[in-house]
mmCIF file of C-alpha atoms and ligand atoms in Angstrom:
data_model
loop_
_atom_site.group_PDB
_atom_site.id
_atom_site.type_symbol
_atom_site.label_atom_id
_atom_site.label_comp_id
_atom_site.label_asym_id
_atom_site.label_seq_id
_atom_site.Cartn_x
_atom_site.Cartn_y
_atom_site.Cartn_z
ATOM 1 C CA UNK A 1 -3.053 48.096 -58.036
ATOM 2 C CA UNK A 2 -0.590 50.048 -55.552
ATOM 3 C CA UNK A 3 2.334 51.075 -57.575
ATOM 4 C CA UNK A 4 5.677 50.641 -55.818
ATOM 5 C CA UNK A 5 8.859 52.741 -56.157
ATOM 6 C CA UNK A 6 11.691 50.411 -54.808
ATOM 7 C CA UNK A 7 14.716 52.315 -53.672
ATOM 8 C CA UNK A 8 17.814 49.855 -53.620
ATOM 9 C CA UNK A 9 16.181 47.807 -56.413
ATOM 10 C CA UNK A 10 19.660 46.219 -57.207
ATOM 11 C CA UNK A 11 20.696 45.244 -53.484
ATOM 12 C CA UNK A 12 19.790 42.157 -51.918
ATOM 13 C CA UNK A 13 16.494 42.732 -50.547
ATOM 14 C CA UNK A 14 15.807 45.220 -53.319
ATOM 15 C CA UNK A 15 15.906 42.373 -55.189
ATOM 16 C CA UNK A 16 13.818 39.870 -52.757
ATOM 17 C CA UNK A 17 10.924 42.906 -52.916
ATOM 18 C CA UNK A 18 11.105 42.826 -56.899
ATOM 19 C CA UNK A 19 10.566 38.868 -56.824
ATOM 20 C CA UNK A 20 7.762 39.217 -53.732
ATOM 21 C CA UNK A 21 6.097 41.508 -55.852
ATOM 22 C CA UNK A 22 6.268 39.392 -58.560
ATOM 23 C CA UNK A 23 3.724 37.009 -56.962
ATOM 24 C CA UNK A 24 1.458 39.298 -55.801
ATOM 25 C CA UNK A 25 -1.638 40.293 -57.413
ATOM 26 C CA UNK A 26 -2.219 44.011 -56.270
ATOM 27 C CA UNK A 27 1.207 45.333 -56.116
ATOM 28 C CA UNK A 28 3.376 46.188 -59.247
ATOM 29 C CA UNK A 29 6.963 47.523 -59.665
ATOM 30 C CA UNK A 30 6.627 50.808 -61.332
ATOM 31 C CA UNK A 31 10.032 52.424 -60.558
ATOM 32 C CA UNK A 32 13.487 50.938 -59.921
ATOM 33 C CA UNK A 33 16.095 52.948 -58.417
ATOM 34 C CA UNK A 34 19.770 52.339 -57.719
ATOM 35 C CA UNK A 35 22.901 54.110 -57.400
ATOM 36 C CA UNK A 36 24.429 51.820 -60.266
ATOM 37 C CA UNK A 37 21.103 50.816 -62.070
ATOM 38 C CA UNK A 38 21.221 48.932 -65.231
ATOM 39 C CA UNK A 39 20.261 51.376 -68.480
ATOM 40 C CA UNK A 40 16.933 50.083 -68.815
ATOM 41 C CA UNK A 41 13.446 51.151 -68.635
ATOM 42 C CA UNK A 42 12.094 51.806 -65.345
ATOM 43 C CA UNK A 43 15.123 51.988 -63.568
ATOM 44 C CA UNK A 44 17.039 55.382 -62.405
ATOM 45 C CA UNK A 45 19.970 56.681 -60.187
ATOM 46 C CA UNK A 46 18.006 59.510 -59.248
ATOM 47 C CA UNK A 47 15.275 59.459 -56.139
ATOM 48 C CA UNK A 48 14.053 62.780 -58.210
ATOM 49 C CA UNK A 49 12.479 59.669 -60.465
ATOM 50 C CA UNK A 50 10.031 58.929 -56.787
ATOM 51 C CA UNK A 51 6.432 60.542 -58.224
ATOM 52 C CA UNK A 52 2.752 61.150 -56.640
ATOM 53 C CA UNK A 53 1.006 57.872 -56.398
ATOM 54 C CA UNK A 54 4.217 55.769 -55.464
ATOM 55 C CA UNK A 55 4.241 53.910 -52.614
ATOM 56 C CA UNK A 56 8.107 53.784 -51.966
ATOM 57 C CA UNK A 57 9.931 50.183 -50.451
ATOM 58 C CA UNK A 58 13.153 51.509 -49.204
ATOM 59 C CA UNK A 59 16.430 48.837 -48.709
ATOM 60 C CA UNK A 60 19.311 50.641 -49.240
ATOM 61 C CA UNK A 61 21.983 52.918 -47.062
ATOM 62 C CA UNK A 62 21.305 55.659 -44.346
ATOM 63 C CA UNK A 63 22.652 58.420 -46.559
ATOM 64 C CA UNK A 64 20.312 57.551 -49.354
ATOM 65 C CA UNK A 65 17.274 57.074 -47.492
ATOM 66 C CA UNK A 66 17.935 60.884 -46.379
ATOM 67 C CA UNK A 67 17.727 61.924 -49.348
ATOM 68 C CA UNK A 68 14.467 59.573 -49.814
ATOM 69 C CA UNK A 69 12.809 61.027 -47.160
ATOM 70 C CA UNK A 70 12.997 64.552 -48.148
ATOM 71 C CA UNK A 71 11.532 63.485 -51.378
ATOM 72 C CA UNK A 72 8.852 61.251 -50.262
ATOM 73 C CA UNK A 73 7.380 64.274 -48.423
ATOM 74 C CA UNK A 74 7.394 67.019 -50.965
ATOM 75 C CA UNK A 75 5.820 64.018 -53.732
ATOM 76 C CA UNK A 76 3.040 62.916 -50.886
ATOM 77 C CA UNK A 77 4.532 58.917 -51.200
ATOM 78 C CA UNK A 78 4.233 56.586 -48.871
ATOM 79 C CA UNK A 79 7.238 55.474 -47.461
ATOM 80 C CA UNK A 80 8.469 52.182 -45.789
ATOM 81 C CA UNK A 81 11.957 51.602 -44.890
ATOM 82 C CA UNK A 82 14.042 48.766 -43.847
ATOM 83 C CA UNK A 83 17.934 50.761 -43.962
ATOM 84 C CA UNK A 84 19.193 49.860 -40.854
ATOM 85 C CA UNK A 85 22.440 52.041 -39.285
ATOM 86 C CA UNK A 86 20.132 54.624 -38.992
ATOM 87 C CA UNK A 87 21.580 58.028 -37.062
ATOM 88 C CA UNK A 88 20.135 60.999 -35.701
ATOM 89 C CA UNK A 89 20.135 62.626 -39.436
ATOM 90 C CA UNK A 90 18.440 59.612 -40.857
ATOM 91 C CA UNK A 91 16.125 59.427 -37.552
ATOM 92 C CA UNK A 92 14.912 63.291 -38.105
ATOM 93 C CA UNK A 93 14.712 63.219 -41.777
ATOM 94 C CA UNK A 94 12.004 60.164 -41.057
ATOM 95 C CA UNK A 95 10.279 62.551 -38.493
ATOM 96 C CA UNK A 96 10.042 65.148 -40.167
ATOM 97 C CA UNK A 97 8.699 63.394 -44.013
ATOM 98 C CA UNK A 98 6.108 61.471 -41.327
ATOM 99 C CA UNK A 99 4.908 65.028 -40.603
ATOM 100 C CA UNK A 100 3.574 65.301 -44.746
ATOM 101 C CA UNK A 101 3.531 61.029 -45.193
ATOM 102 C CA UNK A 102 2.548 57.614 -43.520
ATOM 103 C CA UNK A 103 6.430 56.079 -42.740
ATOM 104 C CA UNK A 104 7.074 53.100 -41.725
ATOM 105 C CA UNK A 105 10.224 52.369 -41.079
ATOM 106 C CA UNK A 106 11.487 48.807 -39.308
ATOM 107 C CA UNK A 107 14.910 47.698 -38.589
ATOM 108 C CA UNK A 108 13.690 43.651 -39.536
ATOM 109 C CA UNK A 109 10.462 43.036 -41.241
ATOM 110 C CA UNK A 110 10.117 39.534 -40.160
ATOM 111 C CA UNK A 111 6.818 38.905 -38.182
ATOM 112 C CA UNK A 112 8.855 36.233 -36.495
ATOM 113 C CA UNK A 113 11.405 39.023 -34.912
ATOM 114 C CA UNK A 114 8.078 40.795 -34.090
ATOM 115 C CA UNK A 115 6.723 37.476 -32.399
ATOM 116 C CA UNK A 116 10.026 37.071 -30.677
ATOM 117 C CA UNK A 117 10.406 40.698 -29.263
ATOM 118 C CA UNK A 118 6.678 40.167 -27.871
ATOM 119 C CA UNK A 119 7.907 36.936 -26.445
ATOM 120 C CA UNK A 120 10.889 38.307 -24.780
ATOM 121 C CA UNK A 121 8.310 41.115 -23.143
ATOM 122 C CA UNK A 122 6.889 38.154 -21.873
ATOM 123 C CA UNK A 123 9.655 36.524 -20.074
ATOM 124 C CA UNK A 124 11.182 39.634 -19.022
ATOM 125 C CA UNK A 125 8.254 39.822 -16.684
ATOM 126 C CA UNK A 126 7.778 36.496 -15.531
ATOM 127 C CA UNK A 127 11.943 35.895 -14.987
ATOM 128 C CA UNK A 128 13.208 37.937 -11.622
ATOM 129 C CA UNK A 129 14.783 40.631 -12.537
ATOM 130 C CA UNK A 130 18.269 39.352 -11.659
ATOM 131 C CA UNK A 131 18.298 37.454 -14.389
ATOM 132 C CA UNK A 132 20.965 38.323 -17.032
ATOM 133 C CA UNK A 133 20.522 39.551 -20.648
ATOM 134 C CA UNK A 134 22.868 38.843 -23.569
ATOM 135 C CA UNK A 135 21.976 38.904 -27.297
ATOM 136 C CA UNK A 136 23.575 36.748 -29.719
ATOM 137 C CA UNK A 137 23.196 38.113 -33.491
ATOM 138 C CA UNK A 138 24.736 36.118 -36.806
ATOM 139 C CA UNK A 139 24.939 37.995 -39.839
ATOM 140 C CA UNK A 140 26.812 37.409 -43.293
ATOM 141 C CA UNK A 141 29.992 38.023 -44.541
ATOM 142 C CA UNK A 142 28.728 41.508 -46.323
ATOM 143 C CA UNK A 143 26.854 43.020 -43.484
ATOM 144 C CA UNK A 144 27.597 46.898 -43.318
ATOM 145 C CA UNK A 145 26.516 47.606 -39.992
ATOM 146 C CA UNK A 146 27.538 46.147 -36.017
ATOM 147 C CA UNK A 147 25.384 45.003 -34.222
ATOM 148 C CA UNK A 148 22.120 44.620 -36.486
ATOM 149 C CA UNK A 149 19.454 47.193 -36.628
ATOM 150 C CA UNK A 150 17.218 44.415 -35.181
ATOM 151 C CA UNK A 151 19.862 43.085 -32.108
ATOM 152 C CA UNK A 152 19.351 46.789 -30.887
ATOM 153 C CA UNK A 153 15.777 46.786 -30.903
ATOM 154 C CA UNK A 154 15.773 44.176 -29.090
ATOM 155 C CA UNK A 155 18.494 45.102 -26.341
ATOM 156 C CA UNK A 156 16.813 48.410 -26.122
ATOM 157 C CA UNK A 157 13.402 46.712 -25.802
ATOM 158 C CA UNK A 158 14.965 44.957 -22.750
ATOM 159 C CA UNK A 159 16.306 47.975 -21.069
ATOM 160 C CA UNK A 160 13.212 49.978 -21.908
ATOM 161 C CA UNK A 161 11.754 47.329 -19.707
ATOM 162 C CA UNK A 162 13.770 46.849 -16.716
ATOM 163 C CA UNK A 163 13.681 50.252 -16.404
ATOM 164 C CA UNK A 164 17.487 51.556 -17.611
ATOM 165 C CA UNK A 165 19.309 53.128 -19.660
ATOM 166 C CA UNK A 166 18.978 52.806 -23.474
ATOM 167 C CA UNK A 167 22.950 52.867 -23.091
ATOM 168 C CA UNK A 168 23.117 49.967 -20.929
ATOM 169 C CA UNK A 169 24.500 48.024 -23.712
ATOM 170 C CA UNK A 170 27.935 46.281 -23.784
ATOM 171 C CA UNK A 171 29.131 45.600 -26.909
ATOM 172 C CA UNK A 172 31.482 42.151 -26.963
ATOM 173 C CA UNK A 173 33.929 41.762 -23.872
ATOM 174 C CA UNK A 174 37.828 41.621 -24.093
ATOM 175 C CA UNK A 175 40.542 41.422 -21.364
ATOM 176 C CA UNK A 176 39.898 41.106 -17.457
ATOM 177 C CA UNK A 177 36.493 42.954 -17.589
ATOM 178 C CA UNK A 178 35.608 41.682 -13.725
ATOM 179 C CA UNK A 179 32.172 40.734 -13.241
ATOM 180 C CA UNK A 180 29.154 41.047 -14.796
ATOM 181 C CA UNK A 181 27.236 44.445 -13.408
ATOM 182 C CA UNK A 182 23.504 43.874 -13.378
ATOM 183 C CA UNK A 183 22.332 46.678 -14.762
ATOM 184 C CA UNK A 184 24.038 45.725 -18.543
ATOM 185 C CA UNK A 185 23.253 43.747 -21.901
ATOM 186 C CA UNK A 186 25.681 42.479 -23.544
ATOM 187 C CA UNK A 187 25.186 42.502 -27.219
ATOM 188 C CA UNK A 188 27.705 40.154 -29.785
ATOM 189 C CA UNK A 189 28.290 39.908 -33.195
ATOM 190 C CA UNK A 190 28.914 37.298 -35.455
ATOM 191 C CA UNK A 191 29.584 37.578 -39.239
ATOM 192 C CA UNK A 192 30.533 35.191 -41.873
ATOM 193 C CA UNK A 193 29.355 33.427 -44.632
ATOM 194 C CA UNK A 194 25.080 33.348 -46.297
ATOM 195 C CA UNK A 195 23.683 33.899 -42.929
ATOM 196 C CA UNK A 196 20.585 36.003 -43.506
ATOM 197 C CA UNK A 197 19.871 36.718 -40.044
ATOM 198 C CA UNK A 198 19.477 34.958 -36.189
ATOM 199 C CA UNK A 199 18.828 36.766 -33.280
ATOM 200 C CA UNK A 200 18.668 34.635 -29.944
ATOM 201 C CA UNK A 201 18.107 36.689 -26.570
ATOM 202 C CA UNK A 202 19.516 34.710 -23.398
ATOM 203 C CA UNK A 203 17.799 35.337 -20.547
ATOM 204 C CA UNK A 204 20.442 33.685 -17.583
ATOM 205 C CA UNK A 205 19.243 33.176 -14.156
ATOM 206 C CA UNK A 206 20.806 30.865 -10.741
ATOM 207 C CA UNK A 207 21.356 27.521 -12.202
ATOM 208 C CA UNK A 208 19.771 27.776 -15.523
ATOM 209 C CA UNK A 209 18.875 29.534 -18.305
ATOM 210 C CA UNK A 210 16.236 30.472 -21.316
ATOM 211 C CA UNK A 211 17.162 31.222 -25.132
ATOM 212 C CA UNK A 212 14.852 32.993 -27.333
ATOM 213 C CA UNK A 213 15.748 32.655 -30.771
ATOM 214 C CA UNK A 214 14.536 33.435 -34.429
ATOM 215 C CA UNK A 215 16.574 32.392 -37.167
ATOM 216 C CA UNK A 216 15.514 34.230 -40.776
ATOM 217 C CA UNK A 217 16.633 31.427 -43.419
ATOM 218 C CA UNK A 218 15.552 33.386 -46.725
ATOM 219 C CA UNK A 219 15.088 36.893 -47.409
ATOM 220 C CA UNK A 220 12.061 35.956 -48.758
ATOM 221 C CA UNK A 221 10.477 36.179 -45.309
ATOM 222 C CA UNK A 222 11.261 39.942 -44.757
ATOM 223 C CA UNK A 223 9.961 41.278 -48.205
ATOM 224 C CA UNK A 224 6.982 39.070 -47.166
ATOM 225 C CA UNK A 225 6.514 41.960 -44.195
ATOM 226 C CA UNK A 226 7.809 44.651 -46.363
ATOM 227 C CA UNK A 227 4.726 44.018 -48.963
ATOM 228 C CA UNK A 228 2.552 43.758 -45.696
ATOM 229 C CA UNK A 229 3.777 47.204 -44.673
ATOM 230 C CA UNK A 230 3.625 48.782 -48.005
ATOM 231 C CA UNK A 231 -0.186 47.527 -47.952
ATOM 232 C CA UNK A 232 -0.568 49.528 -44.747
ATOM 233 C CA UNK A 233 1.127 52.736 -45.522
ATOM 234 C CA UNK A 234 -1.265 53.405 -48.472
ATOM 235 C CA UNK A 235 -3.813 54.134 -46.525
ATOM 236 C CA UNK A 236 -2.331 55.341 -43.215
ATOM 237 C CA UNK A 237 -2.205 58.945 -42.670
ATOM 238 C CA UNK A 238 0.639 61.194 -42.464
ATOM 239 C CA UNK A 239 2.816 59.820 -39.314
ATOM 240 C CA UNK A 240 5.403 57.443 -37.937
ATOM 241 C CA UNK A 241 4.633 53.498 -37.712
ATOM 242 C CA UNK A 242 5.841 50.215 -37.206
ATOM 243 C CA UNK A 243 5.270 46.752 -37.979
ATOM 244 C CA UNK A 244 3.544 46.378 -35.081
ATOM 245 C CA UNK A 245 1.115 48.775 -36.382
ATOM 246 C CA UNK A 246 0.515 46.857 -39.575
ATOM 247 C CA UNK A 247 0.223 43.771 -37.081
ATOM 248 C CA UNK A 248 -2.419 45.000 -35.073
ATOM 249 C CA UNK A 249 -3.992 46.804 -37.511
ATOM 250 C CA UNK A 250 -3.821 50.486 -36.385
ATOM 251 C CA UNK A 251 -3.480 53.038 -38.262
ATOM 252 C CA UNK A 252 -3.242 56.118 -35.341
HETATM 253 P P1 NAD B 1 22.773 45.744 -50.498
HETATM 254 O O1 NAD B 1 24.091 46.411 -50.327
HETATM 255 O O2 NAD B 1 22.698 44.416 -51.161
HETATM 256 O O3 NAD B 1 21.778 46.725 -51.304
HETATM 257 C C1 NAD B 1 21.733 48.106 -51.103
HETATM 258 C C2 NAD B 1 21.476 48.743 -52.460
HETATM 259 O O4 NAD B 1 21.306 50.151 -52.257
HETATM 260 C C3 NAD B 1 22.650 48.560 -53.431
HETATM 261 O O5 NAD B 1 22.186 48.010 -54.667
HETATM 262 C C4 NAD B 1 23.192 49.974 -53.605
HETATM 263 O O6 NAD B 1 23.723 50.217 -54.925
HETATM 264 C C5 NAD B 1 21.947 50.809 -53.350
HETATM 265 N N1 NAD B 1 22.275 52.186 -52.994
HETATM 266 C C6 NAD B 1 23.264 52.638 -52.208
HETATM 267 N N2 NAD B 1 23.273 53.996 -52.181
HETATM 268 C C7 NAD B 1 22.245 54.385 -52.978
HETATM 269 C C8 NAD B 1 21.756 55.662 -53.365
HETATM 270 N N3 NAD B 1 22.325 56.810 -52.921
HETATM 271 N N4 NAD B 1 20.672 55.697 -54.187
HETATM 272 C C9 NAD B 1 20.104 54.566 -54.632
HETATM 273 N N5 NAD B 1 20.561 53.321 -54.323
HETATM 274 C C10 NAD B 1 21.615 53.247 -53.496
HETATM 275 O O7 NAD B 1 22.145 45.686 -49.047
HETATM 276 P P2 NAD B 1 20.890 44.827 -48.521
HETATM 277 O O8 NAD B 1 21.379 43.585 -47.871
HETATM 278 O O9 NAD B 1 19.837 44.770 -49.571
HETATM 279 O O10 NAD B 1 20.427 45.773 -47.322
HETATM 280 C C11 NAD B 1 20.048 47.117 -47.537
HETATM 281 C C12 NAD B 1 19.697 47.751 -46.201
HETATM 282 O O11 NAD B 1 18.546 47.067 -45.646
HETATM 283 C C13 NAD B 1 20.784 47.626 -45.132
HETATM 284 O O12 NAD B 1 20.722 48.770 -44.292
HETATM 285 C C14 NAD B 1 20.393 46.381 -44.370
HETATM 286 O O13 NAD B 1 20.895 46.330 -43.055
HETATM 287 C C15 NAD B 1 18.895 46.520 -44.373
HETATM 288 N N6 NAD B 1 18.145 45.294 -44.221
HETATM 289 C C16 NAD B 1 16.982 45.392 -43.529
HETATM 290 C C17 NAD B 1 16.161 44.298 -43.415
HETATM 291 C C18 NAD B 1 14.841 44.468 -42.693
HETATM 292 O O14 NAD B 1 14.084 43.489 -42.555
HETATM 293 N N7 NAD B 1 14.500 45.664 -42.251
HETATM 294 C C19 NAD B 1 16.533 43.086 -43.991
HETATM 295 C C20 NAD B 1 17.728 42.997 -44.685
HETATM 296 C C21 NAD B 1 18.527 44.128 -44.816
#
């Protein structure tokens, strides 16, 4: 049975992980923890409550999962992380637990945003490489953080592979901007209402155009990869991985 320690336990997905795990047969909930918990059993405000022999499922805020990290390491747990908003101090703290852990952290655990960003490798090297790129993300109401973890990944995927600058990214337009320079990917936000999560990459070329798209409809689907990750981390060894590590099945 791999014992989980879900950080964020009250949130959203915290939530979505507790009733994933609910139906699984080899994974149990051993330790809740939330800044506002309920005063129950199993539940705590404290990551100090994180032990040996945890496998920790991380949804909750960048300055948390700091604090996570740092623990994670000096316990030996596992960690797997979906915070998104992530900063430098949030990026090194994961570096430098993965150096004492297995950490896997991923911006959107859906294998169909995994399927999608291997699609759009695809047709970013069959299109010519004139072609536009603009990324389309909608978000609900509540979401902290502009533009998704996931919307980045994939703009950043896209400029990793035409060769520029992980800054080439232009964030919504406004006023007479002029035209479009090549060498830029325009990234757009939309929030309102339930929406759990769409991501559609245009790819826009001479007289037509191709659209990419993945739309999450439950949050079901991403504590389905979660579980999948938290699976892998137990027996990875110390480092940093991603989903498409738990995907292909590599654990170096
Ligand atoms: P949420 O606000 O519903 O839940 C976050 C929870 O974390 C809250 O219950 C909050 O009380 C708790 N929390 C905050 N600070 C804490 C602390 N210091 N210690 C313990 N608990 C603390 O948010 P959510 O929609 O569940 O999303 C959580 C994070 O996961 C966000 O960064 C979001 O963007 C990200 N997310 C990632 C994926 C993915 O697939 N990777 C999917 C959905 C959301």
């Amino acid at each position: 049975m791999i014992r989980l320690a879900l950080v964020g336990a009250a949130g959203r997905m915290g939530r979505e992980v507790e009733r994933a795990v609910a139906a699984a047969d080899d994974l149990e909930v051993r330790m809740r923890v939330d800044r506002a918990p309920a005063p129950a059993p199993g539940w705590s405000a404290d990551v100090g409550a994180i032990e040996r022999g945890d496998v920790v499922v991380d949804f909750s805020t960048p300055e948390s999962l700091r604090a996570v990290a740092v623990r994670c390491a000096a316990v030996g747990a596992p960690l797997v992380t979906g915070t998104t908003g992530l900063g430098p101090d949030e990026t090194r703290a994961l570096a430098d637990a993965a150096r004492a852990v297995a950490v896997l952290s991923a911006p959107n655990f859906s294998l169909g945003v995994l399927a999608l960003r291997r699609a759009l490798a695809a047709a970013l090297a069959t299109v010519p490489r004139r072609w536009d790129v603009e990324i389309v993300e909608r978000h609900h109401r509540m979401k902290a953080d502009s533009p998704s973890g996931t919307a980045l990944l994939l703009a950043r995927d896209a400029a990793a592979q035409r060769g520029w600058s992980p800054d080439a990214l232009r964030h919504g337009r406004e006023g007479r901007v002029g035209a479009r320079p090549a060498e830029e990917i325009g990234v757009h936000a939309v929030r309102g209402g339930t929406w759990v999560g769409d991501h559609a990459v245009l790819l826009a070329g001479e007289g037509e155009w191709l659209e990419l798209r993945h739309v999450a409809q439950e949050r079901g689907a991403l504590a389905y990869g979660a579980l999948a990750a938290a699976r892998f981390v137990v027996q990875a060894g110390p480092g940093l991985y991603t989903l498409d590590h738990v995907v292909d099945g590599r654990t170096t």
